[in-house]
Amino acid sequence: MSSSRSVGVVELATLIVSVIAVLVAAYAAVNSVLARKASQRSATASETSAESSLKSSKAAADADLRARTPQIRAALAEPDSSTDNTWAKYVVTTSGPTDIDSVVLQVPGSIPEPVALRTPGGDWMRTLGIDSLNVGSHVEIELCFGNNARKQPLSLRVTCCAGEAQWGPLLVSLDLPPRPPTVYAF
């Protein structure tokens, strides 16, 4: 009986060890699943944090760009500069806040031809590029008026850049000369 009892005790001990091993394995599996879920939550939180950082960074860069938007004006320089009253001279300036490396002035497509721009003595065109415009400096342009110049307000579409920063299109309103322009054909 003692040998059958010994065998029974050994079987019982083996059974208990097996049950404990299964419980430890189950506990390890549960912990592994919980750790994986925690890791996934952490990764998701990291991605969300990174996305938020990028959005904040972009918002700050956009706000900086808006704050540095050039204040461009075009003022009538000589109301009676044209002897035949077909064009007028304007002075284009910027009051900052930054110097401009490149400026493109364009007559909007909604304004019927023949309205055109040129630098003094240059060729008439609907788009005019200016190399640079520093704060406090100016450039003279001439504007040729078309048949419908008095039928709607005139403005120029302006696109400009300074380094990597770009702005536009900005609209710059133009005052018309005191005398009505005559028809000019190109």
PDB file of C-alpha atoms in Angstrom:
ATOM      1  CA  MET A   1       0.000   0.000   0.000  1.00  0.00           C
ATOM      2  CA  SER A   2       2.824   2.322   0.643  1.00  0.00           C
ATOM      3  CA  SER A   3       4.077   1.966  -2.896  1.00  0.00           C
ATOM      4  CA  SER A   4       0.641   2.641  -4.314  1.00  0.00           C
ATOM      5  CA  ARG A   5       0.367   5.539  -1.924  1.00  0.00           C
ATOM      6  CA  SER A   6       3.736   6.842  -3.130  1.00  0.00           C
ATOM      7  CA  VAL A   7       2.568   6.571  -6.708  1.00  0.00           C
ATOM      8  CA  GLY A   8      -0.633   8.419  -5.802  1.00  0.00           C
ATOM      9  CA  VAL A   9       1.280  11.174  -4.054  1.00  0.00           C
ATOM     10  CA  VAL A  10       3.636  11.522  -7.017  1.00  0.00           C
ATOM     11  CA  GLU A  11       0.686  11.650  -9.440  1.00  0.00           C
ATOM     12  CA  LEU A  12      -1.022  14.183  -7.230  1.00  0.00           C
ATOM     13  CA  ALA A  13       2.147  16.256  -7.006  1.00  0.00           C
ATOM     14  CA  THR A  14       2.588  16.034 -10.802  1.00  0.00           C
ATOM     15  CA  LEU A  15      -1.017  17.065 -11.270  1.00  0.00           C
ATOM     16  CA  ILE A  16      -0.624  20.002  -8.877  1.00  0.00           C
ATOM     17  CA  VAL A  17       2.593  21.115 -10.625  1.00  0.00           C
ATOM     18  CA  SER A  18       0.856  20.790 -14.016  1.00  0.00           C
ATOM     19  CA  VAL A  19      -2.108  22.845 -12.803  1.00  0.00           C
ATOM     20  CA  ILE A  20       0.246  25.485 -11.403  1.00  0.00           C
ATOM     21  CA  ALA A  21       2.201  25.522 -14.693  1.00  0.00           C
ATOM     22  CA  VAL A  22      -1.049  25.999 -16.642  1.00  0.00           C
ATOM     23  CA  LEU A  23      -2.136  28.804 -14.282  1.00  0.00           C
ATOM     24  CA  VAL A  24       1.276  30.518 -14.574  1.00  0.00           C
ATOM     25  CA  ALA A  25       1.123  30.210 -18.386  1.00  0.00           C
ATOM     26  CA  ALA A  26      -2.415  31.613 -18.421  1.00  0.00           C
ATOM     27  CA  TYR A  27      -1.331  34.465 -16.129  1.00  0.00           C
ATOM     28  CA  ALA A  28       1.639  35.190 -18.439  1.00  0.00           C
ATOM     29  CA  ALA A  29      -0.632  35.148 -21.519  1.00  0.00           C
ATOM     30  CA  VAL A  30      -3.092  37.572 -19.886  1.00  0.00           C
ATOM     31  CA  ASN A  31      -0.222  39.868 -18.875  1.00  0.00           C
ATOM     32  CA  SER A  32       1.184  39.668 -22.402  1.00  0.00           C
ATOM     33  CA  VAL A  33      -2.189  40.684 -23.906  1.00  0.00           C
ATOM     34  CA  LEU A  34      -2.582  43.505 -21.371  1.00  0.00           C
ATOM     35  CA  ALA A  35       0.982  44.703 -22.041  1.00  0.00           C
ATOM     36  CA  ARG A  36       0.345  44.653 -25.807  1.00  0.00           C
ATOM     37  CA  LYS A  37      -2.841  46.676 -25.376  1.00  0.00           C
ATOM     38  CA  ALA A  38      -1.013  49.157 -23.144  1.00  0.00           C
ATOM     39  CA  SER A  39       1.740  49.380 -25.744  1.00  0.00           C
ATOM     40  CA  GLN A  40      -0.839  50.022 -28.493  1.00  0.00           C
ATOM     41  CA  ARG A  41      -2.484  52.761 -26.388  1.00  0.00           C
ATOM     42  CA  SER A  42       0.933  54.295 -25.808  1.00  0.00           C
ATOM     43  CA  ALA A  43       1.741  54.167 -29.544  1.00  0.00           C
ATOM     44  CA  THR A  44      -1.634  55.721 -30.379  1.00  0.00           C
ATOM     45  CA  ALA A  45      -1.059  58.436 -27.797  1.00  0.00           C
ATOM     46  CA  SER A  46       2.412  59.080 -29.267  1.00  0.00           C
ATOM     47  CA  GLU A  47       0.970  59.358 -32.791  1.00  0.00           C
ATOM     48  CA  THR A  48      -1.764  61.711 -31.565  1.00  0.00           C
ATOM     49  CA  SER A  49       0.816  63.797 -29.736  1.00  0.00           C
ATOM     50  CA  ALA A  50       3.038  63.934 -32.823  1.00  0.00           C
ATOM     51  CA  GLU A  51       0.061  64.950 -35.017  1.00  0.00           C
ATOM     52  CA  SER A  52      -0.892  67.643 -32.521  1.00  0.00           C
ATOM     53  CA  SER A  53       2.683  68.905 -32.501  1.00  0.00           C
ATOM     54  CA  LEU A  54       2.727  69.086 -36.296  1.00  0.00           C
ATOM     55  CA  LYS A  55      -0.617  70.916 -36.358  1.00  0.00           C
ATOM     56  CA  SER A  56       0.592  73.384 -33.718  1.00  0.00           C
ATOM     57  CA  SER A  57       3.830  73.934 -35.593  1.00  0.00           C
ATOM     58  CA  LYS A  58       1.958  74.530 -38.873  1.00  0.00           C
ATOM     59  CA  ALA A  59      -0.492  76.892 -37.148  1.00  0.00           C
ATOM     60  CA  ALA A  60       2.410  78.877 -35.684  1.00  0.00           C
ATOM     61  CA  ALA A  61       4.147  79.044 -39.078  1.00  0.00           C
ATOM     62  CA  ASP A  62       0.892  80.153 -40.754  1.00  0.00           C
ATOM     63  CA  ALA A  63       0.344  82.839 -38.095  1.00  0.00           C
ATOM     64  CA  ASP A  64       3.919  84.063 -38.593  1.00  0.00           C
ATOM     65  CA  LEU A  65       3.406  84.197 -42.361  1.00  0.00           C
ATOM     66  CA  ARG A  66       0.141  86.152 -41.940  1.00  0.00           C
ATOM     67  CA  ALA A  67       1.857  88.573 -39.540  1.00  0.00           C
ATOM     68  CA  ARG A  68       4.557  89.213 -42.163  1.00  0.00           C
ATOM     69  CA  THR A  69       2.126  89.800 -45.053  1.00  0.00           C
ATOM     70  CA  PRO A  70       3.462  92.788 -47.001  1.00  0.00           C
ATOM     71  CA  GLN A  71       1.364  95.941 -46.930  1.00  0.00           C
ATOM     72  CA  ILE A  72       1.491  96.938 -50.593  1.00  0.00           C
ATOM     73  CA  ARG A  73      -0.098 100.130 -51.906  1.00  0.00           C
ATOM     74  CA  ALA A  74      -0.390 101.659 -55.374  1.00  0.00           C
ATOM     75  CA  ALA A  75      -1.000 105.408 -55.356  1.00  0.00           C
ATOM     76  CA  LEU A  76      -1.737 107.625 -58.303  1.00  0.00           C
ATOM     77  CA  ALA A  77       1.525 109.516 -58.831  1.00  0.00           C
ATOM     78  CA  GLU A  78       0.595 112.058 -61.455  1.00  0.00           C
ATOM     79  CA  PRO A  79      -3.122 112.395 -62.136  1.00  0.00           C
ATOM     80  CA  ASP A  80      -2.507 114.062 -65.491  1.00  0.00           C
ATOM     81  CA  SER A  81       0.675 112.216 -66.527  1.00  0.00           C
ATOM     82  CA  SER A  82      -0.655 111.144 -69.918  1.00  0.00           C
ATOM     83  CA  THR A  83      -1.151 113.851 -72.541  1.00  0.00           C
ATOM     84  CA  ASP A  84      -3.831 111.807 -74.288  1.00  0.00           C
ATOM     85  CA  ASN A  85      -5.301 110.518 -70.988  1.00  0.00           C
ATOM     86  CA  THR A  86      -4.961 106.870 -71.991  1.00  0.00           C
ATOM     87  CA  TRP A  87      -2.690 105.895 -69.116  1.00  0.00           C
ATOM     88  CA  ALA A  88      -1.676 107.028 -65.636  1.00  0.00           C
ATOM     89  CA  LYS A  89       1.451 106.646 -63.539  1.00  0.00           C
ATOM     90  CA  TYR A  90       1.295 104.873 -60.148  1.00  0.00           C
ATOM     91  CA  VAL A  91       3.837 104.500 -57.367  1.00  0.00           C
ATOM     92  CA  VAL A  92       3.885 101.026 -55.809  1.00  0.00           C
ATOM     93  CA  THR A  93       5.247 100.873 -52.238  1.00  0.00           C
ATOM     94  CA  THR A  94       5.369  98.515 -49.303  1.00  0.00           C
ATOM     95  CA  SER A  95       5.188  99.621 -45.692  1.00  0.00           C
ATOM     96  CA  GLY A  96       6.542  96.300 -44.527  1.00  0.00           C
ATOM     97  CA  PRO A  97       6.908  94.465 -42.372  1.00  0.00           C
ATOM     98  CA  THR A  98       9.513  92.809 -44.618  1.00  0.00           C
ATOM     99  CA  ASP A  99      11.494  93.523 -47.768  1.00  0.00           C
ATOM    100  CA  ILE A 100      10.132  91.702 -50.808  1.00  0.00           C
ATOM    101  CA  ASP A 101      12.413  89.731 -53.141  1.00  0.00           C
ATOM    102  CA  SER A 102       9.945  89.437 -56.013  1.00  0.00           C
ATOM    103  CA  VAL A 103       6.611  91.059 -56.871  1.00  0.00           C
ATOM    104  CA  VAL A 104       4.225  90.106 -59.655  1.00  0.00           C
ATOM    105  CA  LEU A 105       1.457  92.575 -60.499  1.00  0.00           C
ATOM    106  CA  GLN A 106      -1.406  91.323 -62.610  1.00  0.00           C
ATOM    107  CA  VAL A 107      -4.549  92.848 -64.051  1.00  0.00           C
ATOM    108  CA  PRO A 108      -7.310  90.447 -62.908  1.00  0.00           C
ATOM    109  CA  GLY A 109      -8.964  88.469 -65.691  1.00  0.00           C
ATOM    110  CA  SER A 110     -12.366  89.891 -64.734  1.00  0.00           C
ATOM    111  CA  ILE A 111     -11.268  93.332 -65.980  1.00  0.00           C
ATOM    112  CA  PRO A 112     -11.792  93.455 -69.742  1.00  0.00           C
ATOM    113  CA  GLU A 113      -8.947  94.386 -72.038  1.00  0.00           C
ATOM    114  CA  PRO A 114      -7.371  96.674 -73.004  1.00  0.00           C
ATOM    115  CA  VAL A 115      -6.186  97.395 -69.467  1.00  0.00           C
ATOM    116  CA  ALA A 116      -2.446  96.799 -69.199  1.00  0.00           C
ATOM    117  CA  LEU A 117       0.649  97.573 -67.121  1.00  0.00           C
ATOM    118  CA  ARG A 118       4.229  98.503 -67.848  1.00  0.00           C
ATOM    119  CA  THR A 119       7.268  99.971 -66.201  1.00  0.00           C
ATOM    120  CA  PRO A 120       7.942 103.444 -67.650  1.00  0.00           C
ATOM    121  CA  GLY A 121       9.034 103.017 -71.264  1.00  0.00           C
ATOM    122  CA  GLY A 122       8.446  99.235 -71.246  1.00  0.00           C
ATOM    123  CA  ASP A 123       5.976  97.121 -73.187  1.00  0.00           C
ATOM    124  CA  TRP A 124       2.329  96.943 -72.177  1.00  0.00           C
ATOM    125  CA  MET A 125       1.304  93.613 -70.601  1.00  0.00           C
ATOM    126  CA  ARG A 126      -1.322  92.210 -68.235  1.00  0.00           C
ATOM    127  CA  THR A 127       1.290  90.686 -65.885  1.00  0.00           C
ATOM    128  CA  LEU A 128       4.328  92.643 -64.721  1.00  0.00           C
ATOM    129  CA  GLY A 129       7.226  91.268 -62.665  1.00  0.00           C
ATOM    130  CA  ILE A 130       9.287  93.477 -60.362  1.00  0.00           C
ATOM    131  CA  ASP A 131      12.592  92.132 -59.010  1.00  0.00           C
ATOM    132  CA  SER A 132      12.407  93.528 -55.483  1.00  0.00           C
ATOM    133  CA  LEU A 133      10.577  96.050 -53.360  1.00  0.00           C
ATOM    134  CA  ASN A 134      12.154  97.018 -50.060  1.00  0.00           C
ATOM    135  CA  VAL A 135      10.348  98.638 -47.162  1.00  0.00           C
ATOM    136  CA  GLY A 136      10.327 102.383 -47.766  1.00  0.00           C
ATOM    137  CA  SER A 137      11.307 102.126 -51.440  1.00  0.00           C
ATOM    138  CA  HIS A 138       8.993 102.387 -54.438  1.00  0.00           C
ATOM    139  CA  VAL A 139       8.688 101.455 -58.076  1.00  0.00           C
ATOM    140  CA  GLU A 140       6.772 103.358 -60.736  1.00  0.00           C
ATOM    141  CA  ILE A 141       4.354 101.603 -63.048  1.00  0.00           C
ATOM    142  CA  GLU A 142       2.014 102.845 -65.716  1.00  0.00           C
ATOM    143  CA  LEU A 143      -1.524 101.617 -66.228  1.00  0.00           C
ATOM    144  CA  CYS A 144      -3.258 101.820 -69.593  1.00  0.00           C
ATOM    145  CA  PHE A 145      -7.036 102.151 -69.410  1.00  0.00           C
ATOM    146  CA  GLY A 146      -9.526 100.291 -71.535  1.00  0.00           C
ATOM    147  CA  ASN A 147     -13.065 101.035 -72.622  1.00  0.00           C
ATOM    148  CA  ASN A 148     -14.608  99.754 -69.395  1.00  0.00           C
ATOM    149  CA  ALA A 149     -12.127 101.214 -66.917  1.00  0.00           C
ATOM    150  CA  ARG A 150     -14.724 103.537 -65.403  1.00  0.00           C
ATOM    151  CA  LYS A 151     -17.461 100.895 -65.208  1.00  0.00           C
ATOM    152  CA  GLN A 152     -15.915  99.011 -62.294  1.00  0.00           C
ATOM    153  CA  PRO A 153     -13.347  99.571 -59.554  1.00  0.00           C
ATOM    154  CA  LEU A 154      -9.830  98.732 -60.636  1.00  0.00           C
ATOM    155  CA  SER A 155      -7.442  96.638 -58.616  1.00  0.00           C
ATOM    156  CA  LEU A 156      -4.266  94.689 -59.209  1.00  0.00           C
ATOM    157  CA  ARG A 157      -3.665  91.122 -58.126  1.00  0.00           C
ATOM    158  CA  VAL A 158      -0.304  90.970 -56.349  1.00  0.00           C
ATOM    159  CA  THR A 159       1.789  87.893 -55.617  1.00  0.00           C
ATOM    160  CA  CYS A 160       5.100  88.328 -53.824  1.00  0.00           C
ATOM    161  CA  CYS A 161       7.808  86.419 -51.998  1.00  0.00           C
ATOM    162  CA  ALA A 162      10.636  87.017 -49.558  1.00  0.00           C
ATOM    163  CA  GLY A 163      13.000  84.080 -49.184  1.00  0.00           C
ATOM    164  CA  GLU A 164      10.870  80.948 -48.798  1.00  0.00           C
ATOM    165  CA  ALA A 165       7.745  82.895 -47.768  1.00  0.00           C
ATOM    166  CA  GLN A 166       5.079  83.545 -50.416  1.00  0.00           C
ATOM    167  CA  TRP A 167       1.955  85.682 -50.281  1.00  0.00           C
ATOM    168  CA  GLY A 168      -0.903  86.170 -52.646  1.00  0.00           C
ATOM    169  CA  PRO A 169      -2.893  86.803 -54.400  1.00  0.00           C
ATOM    170  CA  LEU A 170      -3.364  90.100 -52.585  1.00  0.00           C
ATOM    171  CA  LEU A 171      -5.683  92.705 -54.117  1.00  0.00           C
ATOM    172  CA  VAL A 172      -4.448  96.285 -54.311  1.00  0.00           C
ATOM    173  CA  SER A 173      -7.115  98.893 -55.127  1.00  0.00           C
ATOM    174  CA  LEU A 174      -6.296 101.666 -57.565  1.00  0.00           C
ATOM    175  CA  ASP A 175      -7.585 105.235 -57.562  1.00  0.00           C
ATOM    176  CA  LEU A 176      -8.561 106.356 -61.028  1.00  0.00           C
ATOM    177  CA  PRO A 177      -7.322 109.620 -62.504  1.00  0.00           C
ATOM    178  CA  PRO A 178      -9.705 112.560 -62.127  1.00  0.00           C
ATOM    179  CA  ARG A 179     -10.370 112.766 -65.885  1.00  0.00           C
ATOM    180  CA  PRO A 180     -12.176 109.840 -67.500  1.00  0.00           C
ATOM    181  CA  PRO A 181      -9.750 107.783 -69.569  1.00  0.00           C
ATOM    182  CA  THR A 182     -10.204 107.728 -73.321  1.00  0.00           C
ATOM    183  CA  VAL A 183     -10.301 104.536 -75.361  1.00  0.00           C
ATOM    184  CA  TYR A 184      -6.859 103.168 -76.142  1.00  0.00           C
ATOM    185  CA  ALA A 185      -6.231 100.424 -78.661  1.00  0.00           C
ATOM    186  CA  PHE A 186      -3.063  98.361 -78.579  1.00  0.00           C
TER     187      PHE A 186
END
